[in-house]
Coordinates of C-alpha atoms in Angstrom, one line a residue:
X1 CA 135.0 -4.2 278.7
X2 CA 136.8 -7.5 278.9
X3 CA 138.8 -6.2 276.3
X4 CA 139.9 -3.0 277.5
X5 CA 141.0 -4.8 280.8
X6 CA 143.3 -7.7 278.5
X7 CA 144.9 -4.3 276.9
X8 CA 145.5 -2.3 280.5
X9 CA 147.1 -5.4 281.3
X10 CA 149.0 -6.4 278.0
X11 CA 150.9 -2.6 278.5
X12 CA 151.4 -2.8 281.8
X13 CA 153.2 -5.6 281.7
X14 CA 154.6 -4.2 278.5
X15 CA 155.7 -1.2 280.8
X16 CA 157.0 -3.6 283.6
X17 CA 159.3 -5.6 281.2
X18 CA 160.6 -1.9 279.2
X19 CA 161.7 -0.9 283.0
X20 CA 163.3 -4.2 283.7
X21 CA 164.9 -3.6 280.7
X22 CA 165.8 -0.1 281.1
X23 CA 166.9 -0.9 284.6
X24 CA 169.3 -3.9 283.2
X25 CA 170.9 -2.0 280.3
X26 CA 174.0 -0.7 282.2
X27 CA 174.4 -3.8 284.7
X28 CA 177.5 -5.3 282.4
X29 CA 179.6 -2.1 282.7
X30 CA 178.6 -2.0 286.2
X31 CA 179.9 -5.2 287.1
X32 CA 183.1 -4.4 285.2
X33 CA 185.8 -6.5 284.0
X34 CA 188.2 -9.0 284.4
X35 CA 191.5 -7.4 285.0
X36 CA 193.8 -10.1 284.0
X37 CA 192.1 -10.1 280.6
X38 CA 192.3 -6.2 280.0
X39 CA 196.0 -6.1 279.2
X40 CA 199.4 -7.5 278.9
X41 CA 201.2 -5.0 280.9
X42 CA 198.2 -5.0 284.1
X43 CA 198.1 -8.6 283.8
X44 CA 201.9 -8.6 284.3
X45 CA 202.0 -6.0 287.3
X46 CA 199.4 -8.3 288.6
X47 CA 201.0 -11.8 288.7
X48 CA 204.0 -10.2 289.7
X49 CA 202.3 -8.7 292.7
X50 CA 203.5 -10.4 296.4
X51 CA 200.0 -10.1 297.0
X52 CA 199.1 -12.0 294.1
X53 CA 198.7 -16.0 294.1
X54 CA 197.1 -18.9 292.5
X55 CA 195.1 -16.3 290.1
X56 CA 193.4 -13.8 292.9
X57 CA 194.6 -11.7 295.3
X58 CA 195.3 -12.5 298.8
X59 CA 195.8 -11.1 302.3
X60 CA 199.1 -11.4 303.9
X61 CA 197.4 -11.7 307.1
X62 CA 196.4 -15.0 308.6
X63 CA 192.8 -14.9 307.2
X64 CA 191.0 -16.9 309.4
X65 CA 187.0 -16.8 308.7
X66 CA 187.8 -13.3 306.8
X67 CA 185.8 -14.3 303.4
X68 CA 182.4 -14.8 303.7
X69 CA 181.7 -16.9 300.5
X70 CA 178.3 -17.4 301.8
X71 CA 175.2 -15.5 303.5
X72 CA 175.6 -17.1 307.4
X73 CA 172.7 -19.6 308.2
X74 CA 169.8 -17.3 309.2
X75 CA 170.5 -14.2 308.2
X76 CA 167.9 -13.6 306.7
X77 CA 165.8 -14.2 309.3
X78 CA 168.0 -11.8 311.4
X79 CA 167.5 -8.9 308.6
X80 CA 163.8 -9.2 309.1
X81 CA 163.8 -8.7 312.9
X82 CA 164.3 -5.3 314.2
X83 CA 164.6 -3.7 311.0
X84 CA 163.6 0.0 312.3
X85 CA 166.8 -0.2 314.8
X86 CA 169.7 -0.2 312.1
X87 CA 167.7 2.9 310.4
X88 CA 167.8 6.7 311.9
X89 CA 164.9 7.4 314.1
X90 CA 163.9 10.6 312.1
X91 CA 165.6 12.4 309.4
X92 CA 169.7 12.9 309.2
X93 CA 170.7 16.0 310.2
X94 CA 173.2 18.0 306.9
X95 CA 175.5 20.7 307.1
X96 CA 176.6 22.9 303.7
X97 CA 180.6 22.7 303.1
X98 CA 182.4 25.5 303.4
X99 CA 183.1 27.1 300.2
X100 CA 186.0 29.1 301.2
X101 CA 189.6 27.9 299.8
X102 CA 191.5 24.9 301.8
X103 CA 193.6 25.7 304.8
X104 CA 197.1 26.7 303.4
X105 CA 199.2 24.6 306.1
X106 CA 196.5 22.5 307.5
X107 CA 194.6 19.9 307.6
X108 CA 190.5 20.0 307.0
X109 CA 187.9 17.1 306.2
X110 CA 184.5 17.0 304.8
X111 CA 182.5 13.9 306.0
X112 CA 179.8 13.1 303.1
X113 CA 178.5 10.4 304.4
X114 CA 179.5 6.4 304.5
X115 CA 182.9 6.7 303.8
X116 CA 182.8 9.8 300.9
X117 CA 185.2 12.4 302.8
X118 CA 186.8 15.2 300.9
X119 CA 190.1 15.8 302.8
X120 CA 192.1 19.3 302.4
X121 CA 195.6 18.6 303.3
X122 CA 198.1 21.9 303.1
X123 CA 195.8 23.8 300.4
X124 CA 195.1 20.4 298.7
X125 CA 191.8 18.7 298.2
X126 CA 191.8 14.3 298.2
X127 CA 188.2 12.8 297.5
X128 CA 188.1 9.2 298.8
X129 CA 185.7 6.9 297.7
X130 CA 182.8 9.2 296.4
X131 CA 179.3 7.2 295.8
X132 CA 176.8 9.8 295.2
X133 CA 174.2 7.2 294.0
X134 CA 171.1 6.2 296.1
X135 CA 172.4 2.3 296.1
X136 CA 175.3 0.8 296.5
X137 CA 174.6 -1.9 294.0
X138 CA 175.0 -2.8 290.5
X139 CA 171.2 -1.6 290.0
X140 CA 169.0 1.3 291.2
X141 CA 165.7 -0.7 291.9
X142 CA 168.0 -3.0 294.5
X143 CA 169.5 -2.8 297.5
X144 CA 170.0 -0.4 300.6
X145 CA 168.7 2.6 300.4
X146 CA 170.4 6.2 301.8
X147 CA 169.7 7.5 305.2
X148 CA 170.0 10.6 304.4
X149 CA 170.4 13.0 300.8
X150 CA 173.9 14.1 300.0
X151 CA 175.1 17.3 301.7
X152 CA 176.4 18.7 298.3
X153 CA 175.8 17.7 294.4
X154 CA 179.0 16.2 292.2
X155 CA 178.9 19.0 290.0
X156 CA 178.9 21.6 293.0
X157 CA 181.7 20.1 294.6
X158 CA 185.2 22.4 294.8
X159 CA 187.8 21.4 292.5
X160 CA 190.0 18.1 293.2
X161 CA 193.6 17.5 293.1
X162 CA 193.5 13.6 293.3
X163 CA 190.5 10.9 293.8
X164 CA 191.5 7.9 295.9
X165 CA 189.7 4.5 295.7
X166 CA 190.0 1.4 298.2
X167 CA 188.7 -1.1 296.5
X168 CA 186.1 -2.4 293.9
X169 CA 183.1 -2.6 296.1
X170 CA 179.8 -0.7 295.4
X171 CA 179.9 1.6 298.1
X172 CA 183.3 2.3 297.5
X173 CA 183.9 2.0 293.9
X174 CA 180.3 4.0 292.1
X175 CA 180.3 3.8 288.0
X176 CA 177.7 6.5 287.9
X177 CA 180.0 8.8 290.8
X178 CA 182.9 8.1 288.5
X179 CA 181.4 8.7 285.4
X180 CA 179.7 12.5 286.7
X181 CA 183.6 12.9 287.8
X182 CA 185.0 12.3 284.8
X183 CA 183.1 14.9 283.2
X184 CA 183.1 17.3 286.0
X185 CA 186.9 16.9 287.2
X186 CA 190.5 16.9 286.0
X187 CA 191.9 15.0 288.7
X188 CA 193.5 11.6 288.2
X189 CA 192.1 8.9 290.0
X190 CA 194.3 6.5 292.2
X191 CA 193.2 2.7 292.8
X192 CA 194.6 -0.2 294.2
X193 CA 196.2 -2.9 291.1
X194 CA 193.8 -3.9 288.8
X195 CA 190.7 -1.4 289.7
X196 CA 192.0 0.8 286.6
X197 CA 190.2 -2.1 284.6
X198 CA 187.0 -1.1 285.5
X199 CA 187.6 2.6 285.5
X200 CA 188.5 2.1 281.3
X201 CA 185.6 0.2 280.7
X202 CA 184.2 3.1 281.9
X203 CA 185.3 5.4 279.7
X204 CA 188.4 7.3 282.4
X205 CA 191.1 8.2 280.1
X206 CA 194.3 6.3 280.9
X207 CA 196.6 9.0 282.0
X208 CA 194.3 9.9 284.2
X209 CA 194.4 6.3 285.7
X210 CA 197.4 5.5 288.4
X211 CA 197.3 2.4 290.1
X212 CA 199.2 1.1 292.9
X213 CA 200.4 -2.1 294.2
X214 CA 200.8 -1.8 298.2
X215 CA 204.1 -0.2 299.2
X216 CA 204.0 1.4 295.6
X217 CA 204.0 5.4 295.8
X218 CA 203.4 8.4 293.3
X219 CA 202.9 12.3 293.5
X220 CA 200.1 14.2 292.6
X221 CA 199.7 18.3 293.4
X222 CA 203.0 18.0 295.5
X223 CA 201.4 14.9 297.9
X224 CA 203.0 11.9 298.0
X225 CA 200.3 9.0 298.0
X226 CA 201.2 5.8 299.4
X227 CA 199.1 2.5 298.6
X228 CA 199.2 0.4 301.9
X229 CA 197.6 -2.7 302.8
X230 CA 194.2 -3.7 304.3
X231 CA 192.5 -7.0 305.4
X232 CA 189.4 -7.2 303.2
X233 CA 188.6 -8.8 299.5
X234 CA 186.9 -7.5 296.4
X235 CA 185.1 -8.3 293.7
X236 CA 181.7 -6.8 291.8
X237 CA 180.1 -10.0 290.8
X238 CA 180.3 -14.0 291.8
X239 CA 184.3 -13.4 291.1
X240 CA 186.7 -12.4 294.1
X241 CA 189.7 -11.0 294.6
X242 CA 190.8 -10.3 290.9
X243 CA 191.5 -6.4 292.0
X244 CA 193.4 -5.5 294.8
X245 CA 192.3 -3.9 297.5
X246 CA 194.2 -1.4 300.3
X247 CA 194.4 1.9 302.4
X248 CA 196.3 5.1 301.2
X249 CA 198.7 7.5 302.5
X250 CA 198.8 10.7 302.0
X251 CA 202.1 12.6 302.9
X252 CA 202.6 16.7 302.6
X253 CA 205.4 18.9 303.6
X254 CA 204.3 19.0 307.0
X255 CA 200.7 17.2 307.7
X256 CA 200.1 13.4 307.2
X257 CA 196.5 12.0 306.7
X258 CA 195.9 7.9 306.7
X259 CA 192.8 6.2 305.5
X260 CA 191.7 2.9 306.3
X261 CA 189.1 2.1 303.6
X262 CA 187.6 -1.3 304.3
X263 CA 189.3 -3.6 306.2
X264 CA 189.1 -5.4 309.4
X265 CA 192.1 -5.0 312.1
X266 CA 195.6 -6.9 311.8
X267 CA 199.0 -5.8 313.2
X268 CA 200.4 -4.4 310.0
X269 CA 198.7 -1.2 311.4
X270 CA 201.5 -0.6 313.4
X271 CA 204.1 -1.0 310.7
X272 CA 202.4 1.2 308.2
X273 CA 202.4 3.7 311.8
X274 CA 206.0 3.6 312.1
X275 CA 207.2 3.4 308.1
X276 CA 204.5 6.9 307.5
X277 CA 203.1 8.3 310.9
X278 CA 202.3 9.9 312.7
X279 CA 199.4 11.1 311.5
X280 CA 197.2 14.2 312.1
X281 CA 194.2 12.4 310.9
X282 CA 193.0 9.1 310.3
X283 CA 189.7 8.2 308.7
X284 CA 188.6 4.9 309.8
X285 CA 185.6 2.6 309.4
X286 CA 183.7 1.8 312.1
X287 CA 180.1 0.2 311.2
X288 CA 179.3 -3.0 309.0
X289 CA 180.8 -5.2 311.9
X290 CA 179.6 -8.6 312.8
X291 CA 181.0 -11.4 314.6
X292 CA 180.2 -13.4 310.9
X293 CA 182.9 -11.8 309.3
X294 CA 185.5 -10.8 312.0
X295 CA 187.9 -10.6 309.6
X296 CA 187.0 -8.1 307.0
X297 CA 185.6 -5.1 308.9
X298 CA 186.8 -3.8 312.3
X299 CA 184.3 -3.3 315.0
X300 CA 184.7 0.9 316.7
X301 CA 187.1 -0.7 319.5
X302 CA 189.6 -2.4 317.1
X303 CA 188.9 1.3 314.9
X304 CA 190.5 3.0 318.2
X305 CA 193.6 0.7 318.3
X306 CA 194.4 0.8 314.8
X307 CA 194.1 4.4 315.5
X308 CA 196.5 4.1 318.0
X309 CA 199.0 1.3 316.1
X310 CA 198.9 4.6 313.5
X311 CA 199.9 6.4 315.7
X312 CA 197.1 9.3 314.9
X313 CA 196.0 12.4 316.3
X314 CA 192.4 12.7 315.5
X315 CA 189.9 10.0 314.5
X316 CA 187.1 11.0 311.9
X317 CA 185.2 8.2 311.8
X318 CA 183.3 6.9 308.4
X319 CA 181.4 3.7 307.5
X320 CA 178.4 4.1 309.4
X321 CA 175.2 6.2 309.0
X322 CA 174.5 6.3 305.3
X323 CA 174.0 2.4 304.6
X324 CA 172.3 -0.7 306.7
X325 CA 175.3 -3.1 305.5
X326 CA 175.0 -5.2 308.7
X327 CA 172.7 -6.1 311.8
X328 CA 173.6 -3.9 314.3
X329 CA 171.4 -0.6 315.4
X330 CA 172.6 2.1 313.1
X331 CA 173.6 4.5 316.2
X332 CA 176.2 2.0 317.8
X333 CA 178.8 2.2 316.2
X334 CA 179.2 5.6 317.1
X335 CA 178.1 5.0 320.9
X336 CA 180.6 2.5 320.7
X337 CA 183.7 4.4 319.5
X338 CA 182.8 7.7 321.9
X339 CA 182.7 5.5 324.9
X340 CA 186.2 3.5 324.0
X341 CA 187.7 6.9 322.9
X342 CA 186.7 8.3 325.9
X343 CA 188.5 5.4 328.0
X344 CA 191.5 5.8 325.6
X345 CA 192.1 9.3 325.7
X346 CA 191.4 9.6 321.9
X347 CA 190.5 13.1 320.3
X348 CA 187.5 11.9 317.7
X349 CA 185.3 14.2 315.6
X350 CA 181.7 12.9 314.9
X351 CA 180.5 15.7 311.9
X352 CA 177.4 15.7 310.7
X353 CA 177.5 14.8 306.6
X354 CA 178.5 18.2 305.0
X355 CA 180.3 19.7 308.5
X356 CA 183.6 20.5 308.3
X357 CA 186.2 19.3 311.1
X358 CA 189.9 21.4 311.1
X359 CA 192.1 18.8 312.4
X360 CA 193.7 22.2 315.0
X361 CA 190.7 23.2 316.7
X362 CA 188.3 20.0 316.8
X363 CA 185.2 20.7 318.4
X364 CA 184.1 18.5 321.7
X365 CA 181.7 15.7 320.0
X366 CA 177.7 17.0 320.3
X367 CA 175.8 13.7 320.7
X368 CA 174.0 14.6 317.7
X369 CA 173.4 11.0 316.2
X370 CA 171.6 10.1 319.9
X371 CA 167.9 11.1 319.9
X372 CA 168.0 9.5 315.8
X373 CA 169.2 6.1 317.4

C-alpha cells in the first residue's frame, strides 16, 4: 500500500515537472531577441534613429516618472483588495462581425477586444495589434486572464491588407497571434524599428516585415501608413527599450484613421493633428491608468483631449475590458470617457467586442458595460 502511494506520488510529480517543462519550452522565442544583435543593417537604422541614445530608445517628451522600473510600494497589497471590482460582474456580452465586404468609400471598425480592432478604411482592412491568446504573457499558466472569449477565431477572420503593431509588449505584440497569422494571412506586418527582430525569430518571412522609424512612411493596398510617436517604453523581458515603440497613421484617398497604441498623453498629439488630420476615427486607449505611472498610459480624460489635439471625429475607445492590467474597477474607464465626452461634445462609439461601428452613422452609446460593472 505504502508503495503504491510513493509511485502515485513519484508520477505525479513526474507529471508536474513534464508540464513545467512543456509549459517552458517556447518561453525563449517568446521573449524574443536583442535587436541590436540581429543585424548590421537594423542595428544601423537603429543607432541612427533621433529617438535612439546611449544604447535604448527614448522618449522625446520630458519623461518625468514615465518608467516604472519597479512594482510601487504596496501594490501588491492593492491587487489583493477589491479584486471582484476590476472584473465584469457577469459574462461579456459578443457580437458576430459582419461578413459582408468593407465599405467602398468609408470607414468601419471592428472592436475585438483590448486593443485588437480590425479597421476597414475605403474597401481596406488594417488589423492592429491582434492577441488572440488567453494571456498576455510569455506563458499560458501565468498571468491575467480574458474577460471574455474572442468574438471571432484567427483563421475565420476576413482577409487583411496590412497588420500594424505598437510596440513589443504582450498584449500588443502575441507570438502565438503572429505565428496563426503567418500561416493564415498574406499581409505584411508593420512595426515600430527594431520589433522586426522578434517577428524573424519567429519564423515572418522578411519581405513581409516593414518597419518604421517615427516620421518614416510606406504604402500598402494603396494606404499610406505613417509611424508617429507615443510616450511609452518596451521591452519583453528585464531589458527595456531596445525596440521602438509608436502610433500609426493610416492615410486613404479621402478617409483618415489614427491609432494611439499605448502611450500616455504629451503635446506632440497636436502636431501629429495638424501634419495628418483630421481624422475620421481615432482609436485610443483608455484603461490601465494609475497615478503610479502617469506617464505611460493616459487616463479617459487626457484619451478625449488627445482626441481633440487630433483633431478626430469619432473616438472608438480600446484598452479596457479584456485585461485587469491596473487597479481601477474595470467599468470606469468607460464611465469615465462617456461623462467627459459628454461635457466635450465628443461623438464616441462604445461596441461590444465583435460589433461593428461605421464611422457615418454611429449609433447613440447603449450603456451596455453598466449592469457588468
Amino acid at each position: 500500500m505504502a508503495g503504491m502511494r510513493t509511485a502515485r506520488r513519484i508520477l505525479a510529480g513526474g507529471a508536474v515537472l513534464a508540464a513545467a517543462g512543456w509549459a517552458l519550452r517556447d518561453l525563449p522565442a517568446e521573449l524574443g531577441v536583442r535587436p541590436l544583435a540581429s543585424g548590421p543593417e537594423r542595428a544601423t537604422r537603429m543607432r541612427h534613429s533621433p529617438q535612439f541614445r546611449d544604447g535604448t530608445f527614448v522618449n522625446s517628451m520630458p519623461e518625468g516618472a514615465a518608467l516604472m522600473t519597479a512594482p510601487p510600494v504596496g501594490l501588491l497589497g492593492e491587487l489583493a483588495k477589491d479584486r471582484s471590482q476590476r472584473h465584469p460582474a457577469g459574462p461579456v456580452p459578443l457580437r458576430i462581425p459582419p461578413a459582408d465586404p468593407p465599405p467602398a468609400d468609408g470607414v468601419r471598425a471592428v472592436w475585438y477586444g483590448h486593443a485588437s480592432t480590425l479597421v476597414e478604411i475605403e474597401g481596406r482592412r488594417v488589423l492592429f495589434d491582434p492577441v488572440w491568446s488567453r494571456r498576455p504573457s510569455p506563458s499560458q499558466f501565468v498571468g491575467p486572464k480574458r474577460h471574455h472569449p474572442v468574438p471571432v477565431e484567427l483563421q475565420e477572420l476576413p482577409e487583411v491588407d496590412a497588420i500594424a503593431i505598437s510596440h513589443d509588449h504582450y498584449d500588443h505584440l502575441d507570438r502565438t497571434t503572429v505565428l496563426r497569422l503567418t500561416r493564415t494571412q498574406k499581409a505584411p506586418f508593420l512595426v515600430p524599428l527594431g520589433i522586426g527582430a522578434h517577428l524573424e525569430r519567429w519564423g515572418v518571412p522578411a519581405f513581409r516585415i516593414i518597419e518604421l522609424d517615427w516620421n518614416e512612411e510606406t504604402e500598402v493596398a494603396g494606404l499610406r501608413f505613417v509611424a508617429t510617436a507615443a510616450r511609452h517604453f518596451s521591452g519583453r523581458s528585464f531589458t527595456r527599450n531596445d525596440t521602438l515603440w509608436g502610433s500609426w497613421v493610416v492615410i486613404g484617398a479621402a478617409r483618415r484613421v489614427f491609432y494611439a497604441g499605448d502611450s500616455g498623453y504629451f503635446e506632440g498629439y497636436r502636431g501629429i493633428g495638424s501634419a495628418h488630420g483630421p481624422f475620421d476615427l481615432t482609436l485610443m486607449p483608455i484603461g490601465a491608468y494609475s497615478p503610479s505611472w502617469p506617464d505611460i498610459h493616459m487616463d479617459p480624460e487626457q484619451a478625449v483631449q488627445a482626441h481633440l489635439d487630433l483633431g478626430g471625429g469619432v473616438l472608438l475607445p480600446v484598452h479596457w475590458a479584456t485585461f485587469t492590467l491596473a487597479l481601477h474597477p474595470w467599468g470606469e474607464p468607460v464611465d469615465r470617457l462617456w461623462r467627459e465626452a459628454k461635457a466635450r461634445d465628443v461623438r464616441i462609439a462604445v461596441p461590444r467586442p465583435g460589433e461593428a461601428v461605421d464611422v457615418s452613422a454611429v449609433p447613440a452609446v447603449e450603456g451596455w458595460w453598466e449592469m457588468l460593472s
